[in-house]
GROMACS .gro file of C-alpha atoms in nm:
model
  373
    1MET     CA    1   5.043   7.667   7.119
    2LEU     CA    2   5.160   7.941   6.815
    3GLU     CA    3   5.449   8.117   6.768
    4VAL     CA    4   5.299   8.441   6.646
    5TYR     CA    5   5.587   8.700   6.748
    6LYS     CA    6   5.883   8.381   6.618
    7GLU     CA    7   5.717   8.405   6.223
    8ILE     CA    8   5.735   8.777   6.212
    9GLY     CA    9   6.123   8.752   6.372
   10VAL     CA   10   6.038   8.846   6.694
   11ARG     CA   11   6.213   8.764   7.039
   12ASP     CA   12   6.010   8.599   7.250
   13VAL     CA   13   6.056   8.687   7.614
   14ILE     CA   14   6.058   8.477   8.026
   15ASN     CA   15   5.867   8.719   8.113
   16ALA     CA   16   5.992   8.771   8.520
   17SER     CA   17   5.940   9.103   8.534
   18GLY     CA   18   5.543   9.123   8.623
   19LYS     CA   19   5.237   9.215   8.459
   20MET     CA   20   5.433   9.523   8.306
   21THR     CA   21   5.273   9.722   8.003
   22ILE     CA   22   5.672   9.748   7.793
   23LEU     CA   23   5.662   9.342   7.717
   24GLY     CA   24   5.259   9.340   7.624
   25VAL     CA   25   5.087   9.369   8.035
   26SER     CA   26   4.981   9.009   8.106
   27THR     CA   27   4.868   8.650   7.914
   28GLN     CA   28   4.461   8.545   7.797
   29ASP     CA   29   4.247   8.275   7.894
   30ASP     CA   30   4.177   8.107   7.613
   31ARG     CA   31   3.779   8.171   7.713
   32VAL     CA   32   3.878   8.625   7.728
   33GLY     CA   33   4.048   8.538   7.398
   34LYS     CA   34   3.764   8.406   7.265
   35ALA     CA   35   3.492   8.643   7.375
   36VAL     CA   36   3.690   8.894   7.208
   37TYR     CA   37   3.689   8.690   6.904
   38TYR     CA   38   3.314   8.669   6.861
   39ALA     CA   39   3.273   9.026   6.953
   40SER     CA   40   3.515   9.186   6.685
   41LYS     CA   41   3.240   8.938   6.437
   42SER     CA   42   2.884   9.142   6.480
   43TYR     CA   43   2.885   9.507   6.516
   44VAL     CA   44   2.661   9.662   6.849
   45VAL     CA   45   2.524  10.068   6.966
   46MET     CA   46   2.879  10.178   7.163
   47GLU     CA   47   2.631  10.343   7.350
   48GLU     CA   48   2.407  10.047   7.484
   49LEU     CA   49   2.737   9.844   7.511
   50ILE     CA   50   2.905  10.087   7.755
   51GLU     CA   51   2.590  10.078   7.957
   52LYS     CA   52   2.603   9.744   7.994
   53ALA     CA   53   2.904   9.724   8.118
   54ASP     CA   54   2.865  10.035   8.343
   55GLU     CA   55   2.585   9.792   8.521
   56ILE     CA   56   2.843   9.477   8.433
   57ILE     CA   57   3.106   9.609   8.602
   58SER     CA   58   2.937   9.791   8.941
   59LYS     CA   59   2.865   9.424   8.989
   60PHE     CA   60   3.174   9.327   9.064
   61THR     CA   61   3.327   9.699   9.222
   62SER     CA   62   2.965   9.752   9.484
   63ALA     CA   63   2.977  10.089   9.325
   64GLN     CA   64   2.669  10.291   9.253
   65GLY     CA   65   2.850  10.300   8.882
   66SER     CA   66   3.159  10.247   8.584
   67CYS     CA   67   3.321  10.393   8.320
   68VAL     CA   68   3.522  10.183   8.032
   69THR     CA   69   3.858  10.323   7.897
   70LEU     CA   70   4.179  10.257   7.682
   71GLY     CA   71   4.372  10.180   8.041
   72ALA     CA   72   4.421  10.318   8.366
   73ALA     CA   73   4.636  10.618   8.179
   74ALA     CA   74   4.334  10.730   8.010
   75GLY     CA   75   4.124  10.706   8.323
   76ILE     CA   76   4.365  10.957   8.462
   77ALA     CA   77   4.315  11.217   8.221
   78ILE     CA   78   3.928  11.146   8.186
   79THR     CA   79   3.885  11.162   8.571
   80THR     CA   80   4.066  11.497   8.526
   81ALA     CA   81   3.823  11.596   8.352
   82ALA     CA   82   3.545  11.442   8.528
   83VAL     CA   83   3.553  11.686   8.805
   84ILE     CA   84   3.642  12.019   8.637
   85THR     CA   85   3.376  11.970   8.348
   86LYS     CA   86   3.140  11.833   8.619
   87GLY     CA   87   3.030  11.695   8.254
   88LYS     CA   88   2.954  12.074   8.125
   89LEU     CA   89   2.935  12.004   7.722
   90ASN     CA   90   3.085  12.337   7.707
   91LEU     CA   91   3.418  12.284   7.922
   92ILE     CA   92   3.433  11.897   7.799
   93GLU     CA   93   3.488  12.088   7.434
   94LYS     CA   94   3.690  12.357   7.525
   95LEU     CA   95   3.993  12.033   7.718
   96PRO     CA   96   4.197  11.986   7.770
   97ASN     CA   97   4.273  12.434   7.753
   98SER     CA   98   4.105  12.462   8.098
   99GLN     CA   99   4.181  12.805   8.189
  100GLY     CA  100   3.925  13.011   8.363
  101MET     CA  101   3.811  12.706   8.510
  102LYS     CA  102   3.885  12.499   8.881
  103ASN     CA  103   4.102  12.263   8.807
  104GLU     CA  104   4.385  12.215   8.992
  105ILE     CA  105   4.522  11.865   9.153
  106ILE     CA  106   4.623  11.795   9.450
  107ILE     CA  107   4.859  11.445   9.462
  108GLN     CA  108   5.113  11.407   9.715
  109LYS     CA  109   5.476  11.433   9.638
  110GLY     CA  110   5.653  11.169   9.652
  111HIS     CA  111   5.292  11.062   9.427
  112SER     CA  112   5.466  11.197   9.128
  113ILE     CA  113   5.596  10.937   8.951
  114ASN     CA  114   5.700  10.744   8.670
  115PHE     CA  115   5.500  10.459   8.541
  116GLY     CA  116   5.675  10.458   8.193
  117ALA     CA  117   5.485  10.765   8.133
  118SER     CA  118   5.417  11.069   8.432
  119ILE     CA  119   5.108  11.067   8.617
  120PRO     CA  120   5.135  11.485   8.592
  121GLN     CA  121   5.117  11.448   8.254
  122MET     CA  122   4.794  11.237   8.241
  123ILE     CA  123   4.636  11.487   8.458
  124SER     CA  124   4.740  11.727   8.185
  125LEU     CA  125   4.603  11.578   7.950
  126GLY     CA  126   4.274  11.595   8.127
  127GLY     CA  127   4.306  11.954   8.185
  128GLY     CA  128   4.446  11.910   8.499
  129ASN     CA  129   4.677  12.183   8.668
  130VAL     CA  130   4.891  11.947   8.928
  131VAL     CA  131   4.978  12.078   9.252
  132GLU     CA  132   5.253  11.844   9.452
  133VAL     CA  133   5.210  11.932   9.862
  134GLY     CA  134   5.506  11.874  10.077
  135GLN     CA  135   5.831  11.609   9.980
  136ALA     CA  136   5.900  11.331   9.875
  137ASN     CA  137   5.981  11.164  10.142
  138LYS     CA  138   5.738  11.307  10.338
  139VAL     CA  139   5.403  11.498  10.324
  140LEU     CA  140   5.202  11.571  10.677
  141CYS     CA  141   4.817  11.651  10.642
  142GLU     CA  142   4.884  12.039  10.659
  143HIS     CA  143   4.988  11.990  10.313
  144ILE     CA  144   4.746  11.900  10.218
  145GLU     CA  145   4.492  12.081  10.373
  146GLU     CA  146   4.691  12.423  10.318
  147SER     CA  147   4.719  12.333   9.957
  148ILE     CA  148   4.335  12.372   9.869
  149ASN     CA  149   4.152  12.706   9.758
  150GLU     CA  150   3.949  12.832   9.538
  151LYS     CA  151   4.101  12.619   9.207
  152THR     CA  152   4.068  12.276   9.344
  153ALA     CA  153   3.856  12.072   9.181
  154ALA     CA  154   3.976  11.719   9.371
  155LEU     CA  155   4.237  11.529   9.488
  156MET     CA  156   4.412  11.274   9.405
  157TYR     CA  157   4.574  10.915   9.636
  158ILE     CA  158   4.790  10.729   9.368
  159LYS     CA  159   4.844  10.314   9.492
  160SER     CA  160   5.119  10.192   9.326
  161HIS     CA  161   5.412   9.999   9.423
  162HIS     CA  162   5.612  10.277   9.290
  163ALA     CA  163   5.494  10.539   9.494
  164VAL     CA  164   5.667  10.594   9.742
  165GLN     CA  165   5.549  10.339  10.014
  166LYS     CA  166   5.672  10.577  10.341
  167GLY     CA  167   5.639  10.928  10.499
  168MET     CA  168   5.315  10.942  10.310
  169VAL     CA  169   4.940  11.068  10.443
  170SER     CA  170   4.720  10.752  10.434
  171LEU     CA  171   4.437  10.712  10.196
  172GLU     CA  172   4.256  10.703  10.469
  173GLU     CA  173   4.327  11.095  10.542
  174MET     CA  174   4.322  11.228  10.264
  175ILE     CA  175   3.927  11.087  10.223
  176GLU     CA  176   3.839  11.235  10.526
  177ILE     CA  177   4.016  11.561  10.374
  178ALA     CA  178   3.842  11.573  10.058
  179HIS     CA  179   3.557  11.531  10.199
  180ARG     CA  180   3.602  11.713  10.491
  181ASN     CA  181   3.604  12.026  10.195
  182ASN     CA  182   3.324  11.929   9.972
  183LEU     CA  183   3.604  11.765   9.738
  184PRO     CA  184   3.666  11.428   9.559
  185ILE     CA  185   3.865  11.203   9.590
  186ILE     CA  186   4.001  10.997   9.230
  187VAL     CA  187   4.232  10.678   9.384
  188ASP     CA  188   4.438  10.528   9.110
  189ALA     CA  189   4.463  10.137   9.189
  190ALA     CA  190   4.570  10.031   8.796
  191ALA     CA  191   4.676   9.790   8.969
  192GLU     CA  192   4.557   9.627   9.265
  193GLU     CA  193   4.372   9.303   9.313
  194ASP     CA  194   4.093   9.401   9.540
  195LEU     CA  195   3.806   9.546   9.366
  196LYS     CA  196   3.567   9.653   9.628
  197LYS     CA  197   3.812   9.739   9.898
  198TYR     CA  198   3.882  10.110   9.781
  199ILE     CA  199   3.507  10.168   9.708
  200GLU     CA  200   3.421  10.069  10.013
  201MET     CA  201   3.659  10.351  10.155
  202ASN     CA  202   3.422  10.565  10.029
  203ALA     CA  203   3.663  10.686   9.739
  204ASP     CA  204   3.507  10.899   9.458
  205MET     CA  205   3.616  10.756   9.145
  206VAL     CA  206   3.818  10.407   9.195
  207ILE     CA  207   4.109  10.426   8.872
  208TYR     CA  208   4.154   9.971   8.746
  209SER     CA  209   4.380   9.823   8.444
  210GLY     CA  210   4.238   9.572   8.291
  211ALA     CA  211   4.464   9.412   8.119
  212LYS     CA  212   4.652   9.345   8.466
  213ALA     CA  213   4.569   9.174   8.783
  214ILE     CA  214   4.248   9.098   8.596
  215GLU     CA  215   4.421   8.968   8.274
  216GLY     CA  216   4.219   9.139   8.043
  217PRO     CA  217   4.283   9.287   7.668
  218THR     CA  218   4.381   9.676   7.676
  219SER     CA  219   4.108   9.807   7.874
  220GLY     CA  220   4.032   9.977   8.183
  221PHE     CA  221   3.753  10.094   8.401
  222ILE     CA  222   3.695  10.405   8.620
  223THR     CA  223   3.478  10.263   8.932
  224GLY     CA  224   3.206  10.476   9.189
  225LYS     CA  225   3.002  10.700   9.255
  226ARG     CA  226   2.741  10.754   9.012
  227LYS     CA  227   2.789  11.165   8.988
  228TRP     CA  228   3.155  11.116   8.890
  229ILE     CA  229   3.092  10.838   8.661
  230SER     CA  230   2.840  10.986   8.411
  231ALA     CA  231   3.047  11.228   8.376
  232CYS     CA  232   3.309  11.000   8.317
  233LYS     CA  233   3.120  10.936   8.058
  234ARG     CA  234   3.013  11.279   7.872
  235GLN     CA  235   3.467  11.275   7.804
  236TYR     CA  236   3.423  11.027   7.546
  237ALA     CA  237   3.267  11.344   7.308
  238GLY     CA  238   3.592  11.509   7.434
  239ILE     CA  239   3.952  11.412   7.525
  240ALA     CA  240   3.853  11.062   7.614
  241ARG     CA  241   3.788  11.020   7.238
  242ALA     CA  242   4.104  10.978   7.139
  243MET     CA  243   4.116  10.691   7.397
  244LYS     CA  244   3.774  10.501   7.357
  245VAL     CA  245   3.797  10.136   7.407
  246ASN     CA  246   3.663   9.888   7.133
  247LYS     CA  247   3.391   9.685   7.124
  248GLU     CA  248   3.617   9.372   7.134
  249ASN     CA  249   3.774   9.424   7.437
  250ILE     CA  250   3.505   9.604   7.658
  251ILE     CA  251   3.316   9.281   7.595
  252GLY     CA  252   3.701   9.059   7.642
  253LEU     CA  253   3.692   9.297   8.020
  254LEU     CA  254   3.439   9.184   8.121
  255LYS     CA  255   3.538   8.822   8.046
  256ALA     CA  256   3.799   8.832   8.224
  257LEU     CA  257   3.611   9.009   8.505
  258GLN     CA  258   3.421   8.661   8.512
  259LEU     CA  259   3.696   8.511   8.530
  260TYR     CA  260   3.846   8.689   8.819
  261GLU     CA  261   3.612   8.674   9.077
  262ASN     CA  262   3.601   8.278   9.112
  263LYS     CA  263   4.002   8.281   9.067
  264ASP     CA  264   4.101   8.108   9.382
  265LEU     CA  265   4.355   8.355   9.489
  266LYS     CA  266   4.564   8.077   9.734
  267SER     CA  267   4.659   7.842   9.551
  268LEU     CA  268   4.825   8.080   9.265
  269ILE     CA  269   5.026   8.275   9.590
  270ASP     CA  270   5.084   7.866   9.714
  271GLU     CA  271   5.257   7.846   9.334
  272GLN     CA  272   5.454   8.195   9.338
  273LEU     CA  273   5.616   8.087   9.657
  274LYS     CA  274   5.674   7.703   9.535
  275ILE     CA  275   5.781   7.867   9.254
  276VAL     CA  276   6.021   8.201   9.492
  277ASN     CA  277   6.136   7.863   9.706
  278TRP     CA  278   6.303   7.651   9.446
  279LEU     CA  279   6.518   7.914   9.268
  280ARG     CA  280   6.664   8.033   9.681
  281GLU     CA  281   6.717   7.728   9.710
  282GLU     CA  282   6.926   7.660   9.343
  283PHE     CA  283   7.026   8.025   9.349
  284ASN     CA  284   7.205   8.012   9.680
  285LYS     CA  285   7.417   7.735   9.506
  286ILE     CA  286   7.599   7.958   9.289
  287GLU     CA  287   7.872   8.164   9.490
  288GLY     CA  288   7.815   8.613   9.396
  289LEU     CA  289   7.438   8.545   9.479
  290ARG     CA  290   7.289   8.514   9.790
  291ALA     CA  291   6.845   8.539   9.702
  292GLU     CA  292   6.601   8.568   9.920
  293ILE     CA  293   6.206   8.569   9.907
  294GLU     CA  294   6.022   8.902   9.969
  295LYS     CA  295   5.656   9.049   9.957
  296ASP     CA  296   5.572   9.323   9.658
  297SER     CA  297   5.623   9.679   9.877
  298ALA     CA  298   5.242   9.781   9.814
  299GLY     CA  299   5.175   9.528  10.068
  300ARG     CA  300   4.992   9.287   9.760
  301GLU     CA  301   4.966   8.922   9.762
  302ILE     CA  302   5.241   8.880   9.539
  303TYR     CA  303   5.643   8.723   9.604
  304ARG     CA  304   5.917   8.742   9.461
  305LEU     CA  305   6.252   8.603   9.462
  306LYS     CA  306   6.513   8.910   9.583
  307LEU     CA  307   6.846   8.780   9.428
  308LYS     CA  308   7.184   9.027   9.544
  309ILE     CA  309   7.422   9.054   9.347
  310ASP     CA  310   7.840   8.970   9.473
  311GLU     CA  311   8.036   9.223   9.177
  312ASN     CA  312   8.355   9.186   9.381
  313ILE     CA  313   8.373   8.793   9.324
  314LEU     CA  314   8.186   8.768   8.999
  315GLY     CA  315   8.319   9.062   8.829
  316PHE     CA  316   8.017   9.221   8.706
  317ASN     CA  317   7.762   9.446   8.811
  318ALA     CA  318   7.376   9.326   8.849
  319LYS     CA  319   7.350   9.591   8.507
  320LYS     CA  320   7.542   9.424   8.355
  321LEU     CA  321   7.353   9.079   8.421
  322ILE     CA  322   7.040   9.252   8.368
  323ASN     CA  323   7.173   9.408   8.021
  324ALA     CA  324   7.300   9.070   7.916
  325LEU     CA  325   7.009   8.874   8.015
  326GLU     CA  326   6.766   9.087   7.804
  327CYS     CA  327   6.987   9.062   7.456
  328GLU     CA  328   6.889   8.667   7.547
  329ASN     CA  329   6.687   8.475   7.243
  330PRO     CA  330   6.423   8.412   7.453
  331ALA     CA  331   6.534   8.726   7.578
  332VAL     CA  332   6.450   8.722   7.988
  333TYR     CA  333   6.292   9.012   8.085
  334THR     CA  334   6.330   9.056   8.503
  335ARG     CA  335   6.217   9.390   8.771
  336ASN     CA  336   6.494   9.628   8.851
  337TYR     CA  337   6.415   9.883   9.052
  338TYR     CA  338   6.676   9.836   9.264
  339SER     CA  339   6.949   9.753   9.044
  340ASN     CA  340   7.183  10.054   9.101
  341LEU     CA  341   7.226   9.860   9.495
  342GLY     CA  342   7.258   9.513   9.302
  343TYR     CA  343   6.990   9.368   9.354
  344ILE     CA  344   6.768   9.169   9.065
  345HIS     CA  345   6.356   9.058   9.144
  346PHE     CA  346   6.209   8.771   8.971
  347ASP     CA  347   5.770   8.820   8.955
  348PRO     CA  348   5.677   8.483   8.921
  349ARG     CA  349   5.320   8.557   8.855
  350PRO     CA  350   5.374   8.588   8.430
  351LEU     CA  351   5.604   8.271   8.403
  352LYS     CA  352   5.362   7.939   8.198
  353GLU     CA  353   5.350   7.623   8.357
  354GLY     CA  354   5.695   7.457   8.412
  355GLN     CA  355   5.972   7.720   8.261
  356GLU     CA  356   6.111   7.879   8.526
  357VAL     CA  357   6.391   7.594   8.524
  358LEU     CA  358   6.390   7.761   8.145
  359LEU     CA  359   6.481   8.085   8.336
  360LEU     CA  360   6.689   7.989   8.619
  361ASN     CA  361   6.930   7.773   8.287
  362THR     CA  362   6.925   8.128   8.053
  363VAL     CA  363   7.098   8.314   8.424
  364LEU     CA  364   7.321   8.009   8.492
  365LYS     CA  365   7.435   8.004   8.119
  366THR     CA  366   7.416   8.392   8.112
  367ILE     CA  367   7.610   8.491   8.432
  368ASP     CA  368   7.916   8.183   8.283
  369ARG     CA  369   7.936   8.404   7.952
  370LEU     CA  370   7.986   8.684   8.159
  371LYS     CA  371   8.244   8.589   8.397
  372GLU     CA  372   8.513   8.394   8.102
  373ASN     CA  373   8.490   8.755   7.936
   0.00000   0.00000   0.00000
């Protein structure tokens, strides 16, 4: 394998964090790389390619239509612009200034998250005025219903492990509220693995990343009802111009979707469990560490290792171990949302074949060094 990062003086990474933007999201099948390469060698009428991509993507999602994007974050801005302008050019050209327009986007307080940037900021890029309802740990249907007014353009639901999982109004209830009030609902499903579920639930627009679960190049798409998808595409005459996706990445996305549909997901899950079970056994041999297996908090079929760092025994806390691992060469990146509680999570999905051994040895070596200091 070409060590392209070492050649320019950038460290390699052992990624035990997940399909994360800060680490380049995911690795690609060679067939995706070849598709990108060959697409770069020819010209194409971009409008024709975008329309053909609409047709192909929609077969994978069972939706009426689909719009390619630069990524899921761009999808939030574009869907917001679509529900505000409804595809009218004179309004498109005014965005993100939506003064005087029907521009309020309702989201639950527990969904107003930061994923590297904030959801409200992405909505604002599309001209949306964010209306957060309820509290961070409790939202009721009444909060949503009573916030709807003549300025409401859409409801938005964030399906993410970053979002608060308890005390929120369900997607089913939000869809019912939206449609009862003749409003569209947008679902941000960036990292979700099921490409049909939310369309089958009657969501109007669903946003996916092309580079996360699908393992394509930098890309994404919005899939949903034809009326709204048409309005999304029209945004390329406005704010989406700054978020356009190139021909190579569209072709790479289409190839990745083809491969994704044929993946043996059961075998991938079995491999995840094999790795985390082995790591659990090995880490539990070390005094001061307690390891267990934990399923993804958002309900996806993802299994991770949850490692508790006992500061009283080891003499350092989880944050210190995390910082030390990230300074290694190769750097080791873990999943650290609960480091303040003393936990580190290890996601097996991004590990290359056999890399779990290097991961274990690097962690144990780092622990020994920290104990000596």
